[in-house]
Coordinates of C-alpha atoms in Angstrom, one line a residue:
M1 CA 13.8 8.4 15.7
A2 CA 15.9 8.1 18.6
C3 CA 16.0 4.7 20.2
D4 CA 15.9 6.2 23.8
I5 CA 12.1 6.7 24.2
D6 CA 12.5 9.1 27.1
F7 CA 13.7 11.3 24.1
Y8 CA 9.7 11.8 23.5
P9 CA 8.8 14.0 26.3
D10 CA 4.7 13.3 25.6
P11 CA 3.3 9.8 26.0
N12 CA 1.3 9.7 22.9
V13 CA 4.5 10.8 21.0
R14 CA 6.5 8.1 23.0
H15 CA 4.0 5.5 22.3
L16 CA 4.4 6.2 18.5
A17 CA 8.0 5.9 18.9
T18 CA 7.6 2.7 20.6
E19 CA 5.7 1.2 17.9
R20 CA 8.0 2.3 15.4
A21 CA 10.6 0.4 17.4
E22 CA 8.6 -2.5 17.7
H23 CA 7.9 -2.4 13.9
R24 CA 11.8 -2.6 13.4
L25 CA 11.9 -5.6 15.7
V26 CA 9.4 -7.5 13.6
G27 CA 11.4 -6.9 10.4
I28 CA 14.5 -8.4 12.3
R29 CA 12.7 -11.3 13.7
G30 CA 11.2 -12.0 10.2
A31 CA 14.6 -12.2 8.7
V32 CA 15.8 -14.8 11.5
L33 CA 12.8 -17.1 10.8
A34 CA 13.6 -16.5 6.9
L35 CA 17.0 -17.8 7.6
G36 CA 15.8 -20.9 9.7
F37 CA 13.3 -21.9 7.5
G38 CA 15.7 -21.7 4.4
I39 CA 13.9 -19.5 2.6
V40 CA 16.9 -17.3 2.4
S41 CA 20.6 -18.2 2.5
F42 CA 23.3 -16.5 4.3
G43 CA 24.6 -15.4 0.7
D44 CA 21.6 -13.5 0.1
V45 CA 22.6 -11.6 3.2
G46 CA 25.4 -9.8 1.5
T47 CA 23.1 -9.0 -1.4
V48 CA 20.6 -7.5 0.4
T49 CA 23.1 -5.6 2.1
G50 CA 24.6 -4.7 -1.0
I51 CA 21.2 -3.3 -2.2
V52 CA 20.1 -1.0 1.0
W53 CA 23.6 -0.1 2.6
N54 CA 23.3 3.1 0.7
A55 CA 19.6 4.0 1.7
T56 CA 20.1 2.8 5.1
L57 CA 23.6 5.1 5.9
A58 CA 21.9 8.1 4.3
F59 CA 18.8 7.7 6.5
V60 CA 21.4 7.2 9.6
G61 CA 22.9 10.7 8.4
I62 CA 19.9 12.4 7.8
I63 CA 18.5 11.4 11.4
F64 CA 21.5 12.7 12.8
I65 CA 21.1 16.3 11.0
S66 CA 17.7 16.0 12.2
L67 CA 18.6 15.3 15.7
V68 CA 21.3 18.5 15.8
L69 CA 18.5 20.9 14.4
D70 CA 15.8 19.7 16.7
E71 CA 18.2 20.4 19.7
I72 CA 18.8 24.0 18.9
G73 CA 15.6 24.6 18.3
F74 CA 15.2 25.0 14.7
F75 CA 11.7 22.8 13.8
E76 CA 10.4 24.6 16.7
W77 CA 11.3 27.9 15.3
A78 CA 9.6 26.7 12.2
A79 CA 6.7 25.6 13.8
L80 CA 6.0 29.0 15.7
H81 CA 6.9 31.0 12.4
M82 CA 4.0 29.1 10.8
A83 CA 1.6 29.3 13.6
R84 CA 2.1 33.5 13.9
R85 CA 1.5 33.8 10.1
A86 CA -1.6 31.9 10.8
R87 CA -2.4 35.4 12.4
G88 CA -5.0 33.3 15.0
A89 CA -6.9 31.6 12.3
G90 CA -7.0 28.2 13.0
R91 CA -7.8 26.8 10.0
R92 CA -5.0 28.5 8.3
M93 CA -2.7 27.3 10.9
F94 CA -4.0 23.6 10.2
V95 CA -3.1 24.5 6.4
Y96 CA 0.6 25.8 7.5
I97 CA 1.3 23.0 9.8
V98 CA 0.5 20.5 7.0
L99 CA 2.4 22.5 4.4
L100 CA 5.7 22.3 7.3
G101 CA 5.2 18.9 7.8
A102 CA 5.3 18.3 4.0
A103 CA 8.7 20.3 3.6
V104 CA 10.1 18.6 6.6
S105 CA 9.4 15.1 5.5
A106 CA 10.7 15.9 2.2
L107 CA 13.8 17.2 3.1
F108 CA 14.6 15.3 6.6
A109 CA 12.7 12.0 5.7
N110 CA 9.2 11.1 6.5
D111 CA 10.1 9.5 9.8
G112 CA 12.2 12.4 10.8
A113 CA 9.3 14.5 9.8
A114 CA 6.9 12.3 12.0
L115 CA 8.8 12.0 15.2
I116 CA 10.6 15.2 15.8
L117 CA 7.9 17.8 14.4
T118 CA 4.8 16.0 15.9
P119 CA 6.1 16.5 19.6
I120 CA 6.7 20.2 18.8
V121 CA 3.4 20.8 17.3
L122 CA 1.8 18.9 20.1
A123 CA 3.4 21.2 22.8
M124 CA 2.7 24.2 20.4
V125 CA -1.2 23.7 20.5
R126 CA -1.5 22.7 24.1
A127 CA 0.4 25.9 25.1
L128 CA -2.6 27.4 23.1
K129 CA -5.2 26.1 25.6
I130 CA -7.2 25.2 23.4
E131 CA -9.8 21.9 23.9
E132 CA -8.5 18.6 23.7
R133 CA -10.2 17.5 20.9
Q134 CA -9.0 20.3 18.7
V135 CA -5.9 19.0 19.2
L136 CA -6.2 16.1 17.6
P137 CA -6.3 17.2 13.9
F138 CA -2.8 18.7 14.1
I139 CA -1.3 15.9 15.5
M140 CA -2.8 13.6 13.1
A141 CA -2.2 15.9 10.3
S142 CA 1.5 15.8 11.1
G143 CA 2.1 12.3 11.3
F144 CA 0.0 11.8 8.1
I145 CA 1.7 14.1 5.7
A146 CA 5.1 13.0 6.7
D147 CA 4.3 9.6 4.6
T148 CA 2.1 10.9 1.9
A149 CA 4.5 13.7 1.2
S150 CA 7.7 11.5 1.2
L151 CA 7.6 11.3 -2.3
P152 CA 9.9 14.3 -4.3
F153 CA 13.2 13.1 -3.5
T154 CA 15.2 10.1 -2.9
I155 CA 16.1 11.3 0.6
S156 CA 12.3 12.0 1.5
N157 CA 11.8 8.0 1.9
L158 CA 14.2 4.9 2.8
V159 CA 12.4 3.0 -0.2
N160 CA 12.8 6.0 -2.6
I161 CA 16.9 5.7 -2.5
V162 CA 16.6 1.9 -2.5
S163 CA 14.4 2.2 -5.6
A164 CA 16.4 4.7 -7.5
D165 CA 19.6 2.7 -6.5
Y166 CA 18.2 -0.4 -7.7
F167 CA 17.1 1.0 -11.0
G168 CA 20.1 3.6 -11.8
I169 CA 18.0 6.7 -11.3
G170 CA 19.9 9.6 -10.1
F171 CA 18.7 12.3 -7.7
T172 CA 17.9 15.3 -10.0
E173 CA 16.4 12.5 -12.4
Y174 CA 14.3 10.9 -9.7
A175 CA 13.2 15.0 -8.3
G176 CA 12.6 15.9 -11.8
R177 CA 10.0 12.9 -12.3
M178 CA 8.5 12.6 -8.9
I179 CA 8.2 16.7 -8.0
V180 CA 4.7 16.8 -9.2
P181 CA 3.4 13.7 -8.0
G182 CA 4.9 14.5 -4.8
L183 CA 2.7 18.4 -5.0
I184 CA -0.3 16.6 -6.3
S185 CA -0.1 13.8 -2.8
I186 CA 0.2 16.7 -0.8
L187 CA -2.6 18.8 -2.0
A188 CA -4.7 15.8 -1.8
S189 CA -3.4 14.9 1.7
L190 CA -4.4 18.4 2.7
G191 CA -7.6 18.2 1.1
V192 CA -8.6 14.8 2.5
L193 CA -7.4 15.7 6.2
Y194 CA -9.4 19.5 5.8
V195 CA -12.6 17.9 5.3
F196 CA -12.1 14.9 7.8
Y197 CA -11.2 17.3 10.7
R198 CA -12.9 20.7 9.4
K199 CA -15.4 20.3 12.6
K200 CA -12.5 19.7 14.8
I201 CA -10.3 22.7 13.8
P202 CA -10.7 25.7 16.1
Q203 CA -12.2 28.9 14.3
S204 CA -9.5 31.0 15.9
Y205 CA -6.8 30.6 18.9
P206 CA -5.2 33.3 21.0
A207 CA -1.9 33.9 18.9
G208 CA -0.8 36.2 21.3
E209 CA 0.0 33.1 23.9
L210 CA 2.9 31.8 21.4
K211 CA 6.4 32.7 22.5
E212 CA 8.2 34.5 19.7
P213 CA 10.3 32.0 17.5
A214 CA 13.6 33.8 18.2
E215 CA 12.8 32.3 22.0
A216 CA 12.8 28.8 20.5
I217 CA 16.6 29.1 19.1
K218 CA 18.8 27.7 22.2
D219 CA 22.2 28.3 20.3
P220 CA 22.0 31.2 17.6
A221 CA 25.4 30.6 16.3
L222 CA 24.8 27.1 15.2
F223 CA 21.4 28.3 14.0
K224 CA 23.2 30.4 11.7
L225 CA 25.6 27.8 10.7
S226 CA 22.7 25.4 10.1
W227 CA 21.2 27.3 6.9
I228 CA 24.9 27.4 5.1
I229 CA 25.2 23.6 5.8
L230 CA 21.8 22.6 4.8
A231 CA 22.5 25.1 1.6
I232 CA 25.4 23.4 0.4
L233 CA 23.8 19.7 1.5
L234 CA 20.9 20.5 -0.9
A235 CA 23.1 21.9 -3.9
A236 CA 25.3 18.5 -3.5
Y237 CA 22.3 16.3 -3.3
F238 CA 21.6 17.8 -7.2
L239 CA 25.4 17.7 -8.2
S240 CA 25.4 14.1 -6.8
E241 CA 24.2 12.5 -10.1
W242 CA 27.1 14.1 -12.1
L243 CA 29.4 13.5 -9.6
A244 CA 28.6 9.9 -9.2
I245 CA 28.4 10.2 -5.1
P246 CA 25.8 8.1 -3.3
V247 CA 23.6 10.2 -1.3
S248 CA 25.0 8.2 1.8
V249 CA 28.3 10.1 1.5
I250 CA 26.7 13.4 1.1
A251 CA 24.3 13.3 3.8
G252 CA 27.1 11.6 5.9
A253 CA 29.4 14.4 5.6
A254 CA 26.6 16.9 6.2
A255 CA 26.0 15.1 9.5
A256 CA 29.7 14.6 10.2
A257 CA 29.7 18.7 9.9
F258 CA 26.9 19.3 12.0
L259 CA 28.4 17.0 14.9
L260 CA 31.5 19.0 14.7
A261 CA 30.3 22.1 15.1
A262 CA 27.6 20.7 17.8
R263 CA 30.9 20.0 19.9
R264 CA 31.2 23.2 20.2
S265 CA 27.7 24.1 21.6
P266 CA 26.6 24.7 25.2
V267 CA 23.2 23.0 24.5
I268 CA 24.1 19.9 22.6
Q269 CA 25.6 16.7 24.3
T270 CA 27.0 15.2 21.1
S271 CA 27.4 12.2 22.9
K272 CA 24.2 11.6 24.1
L273 CA 23.1 12.2 20.4
V274 CA 24.9 9.5 18.9
K275 CA 23.6 6.7 21.6
E276 CA 20.2 8.2 20.9
A277 CA 20.8 7.7 17.2
P278 CA 18.4 5.1 15.3
W279 CA 21.4 2.3 14.8
T280 CA 18.4 -0.4 15.1
V281 CA 17.3 0.9 11.4
V282 CA 20.3 -0.5 9.9
I283 CA 19.4 -4.4 11.3
F284 CA 16.1 -3.4 10.6
S285 CA 16.7 -2.6 6.8
I286 CA 18.6 -5.6 6.1
G287 CA 16.2 -8.0 7.9
M288 CA 13.1 -6.2 6.3
Y289 CA 14.5 -6.6 2.5
L290 CA 15.8 -10.0 3.6
V291 CA 12.2 -11.0 4.3
V292 CA 11.1 -9.4 1.0
Y293 CA 14.2 -11.2 -0.9
G294 CA 12.9 -14.5 0.7
L295 CA 9.4 -13.9 -0.9
R296 CA 11.0 -13.3 -4.6
N297 CA 13.1 -16.7 -3.9
E298 CA 9.6 -18.5 -3.4
G299 CA 7.7 -16.7 -6.6
L300 CA 5.4 -14.3 -4.8
T301 CA 6.8 -11.2 -6.0
D302 CA 6.7 -12.5 -9.6
L303 CA 3.1 -13.7 -8.9
L304 CA 2.1 -10.2 -7.7
G305 CA 3.8 -8.7 -10.8
G306 CA 2.0 -10.3 -13.2
A307 CA -1.1 -9.8 -11.6
I308 CA -0.3 -6.3 -11.2
Q309 CA 0.7 -5.9 -15.0
T310 CA -2.6 -7.9 -16.2
F311 CA -4.4 -5.4 -14.3
A312 CA -2.0 -2.8 -16.0
D313 CA -3.0 -4.2 -19.6
R314 CA -6.7 -5.4 -19.4
G315 CA -8.4 -4.0 -15.9
W316 CA -9.1 -6.4 -13.3
P317 CA -9.3 -9.9 -14.0
P318 CA -12.2 -12.1 -12.9
P319 CA -11.7 -14.4 -10.2
Q320 CA -11.0 -17.6 -12.2
E321 CA -8.2 -16.0 -13.9
V322 CA -6.7 -15.2 -10.8
W323 CA -7.1 -18.3 -9.2
G324 CA -5.6 -20.0 -12.4
C325 CA -2.5 -18.2 -12.1
W326 CA -2.2 -19.1 -8.6
R327 CA -2.5 -22.6 -9.6
R328 CA -0.1 -22.4 -11.9
S329 CA 2.1 -20.8 -10.0
Y330 CA 1.8 -23.3 -7.1
P331 CA 0.7 -26.5 -8.3
P332 CA -0.6 -28.9 -6.1

């Protein structure tokens, strides 16, 4: 998630990070065009900022937490544990990596899972010296599951937070409704990925080539402390609904705790970490939702909402009805 693309050592992962950065620029450009053509006003900017501020700041906090954990080897430690537990069975390791990606996505947001865990998995499977075509399933699975597993909690996806805030849904209520759909999505994704890549997944791999998980930990003291902070963080998320505290405040407090602890770590440069944080996501969030707000102003979201409601009530409408709905919304 870092703005500095050199954060990603592998060119394939760097390309993915570059694409995500370009996507953010598209949102910003769209907002500028929407303002220029009068689709939205400067007053709408304040309205949209009020809608997305909690999600945006929570996302930045979560990424700070993820970056600190990545620096101390937390995610690599977890990935190595999964690979060792598979005991040399390639398909079992594939399943374990997907489940790990799902857990990281649920707790550390989908983008964090895709752009932090993916390079770790890539380095790990390449260290096993398996064929290049057999590397692809693990990389694609890591990126794919990051999005499809981002359902169970509001913090799993920026859009989840925006939706929950808009409809006044608390963290616990949201989790109670979405954990089961999230699990179904994970299992369905695992099934699809397995069927699609089953012929490319290696039957076995030299587990002895993997380094010990403990070797991945760069700061044992901060690694132990991180478990305490994460436990408090998770508990605070569930309590936030009753305490009426925005998730951004909780994520921000945890990020501050990690950054303060990281200042004493010999392996982390906190100034570099702050510099590499995804600050552009703040502008992107406002810009992208400003574009959507502009579409609402022009009536497009009402049109789509009506079409979806028609489909839900009566099934897919005939083409002439869709055309009639369009003509009524946009008369010549």
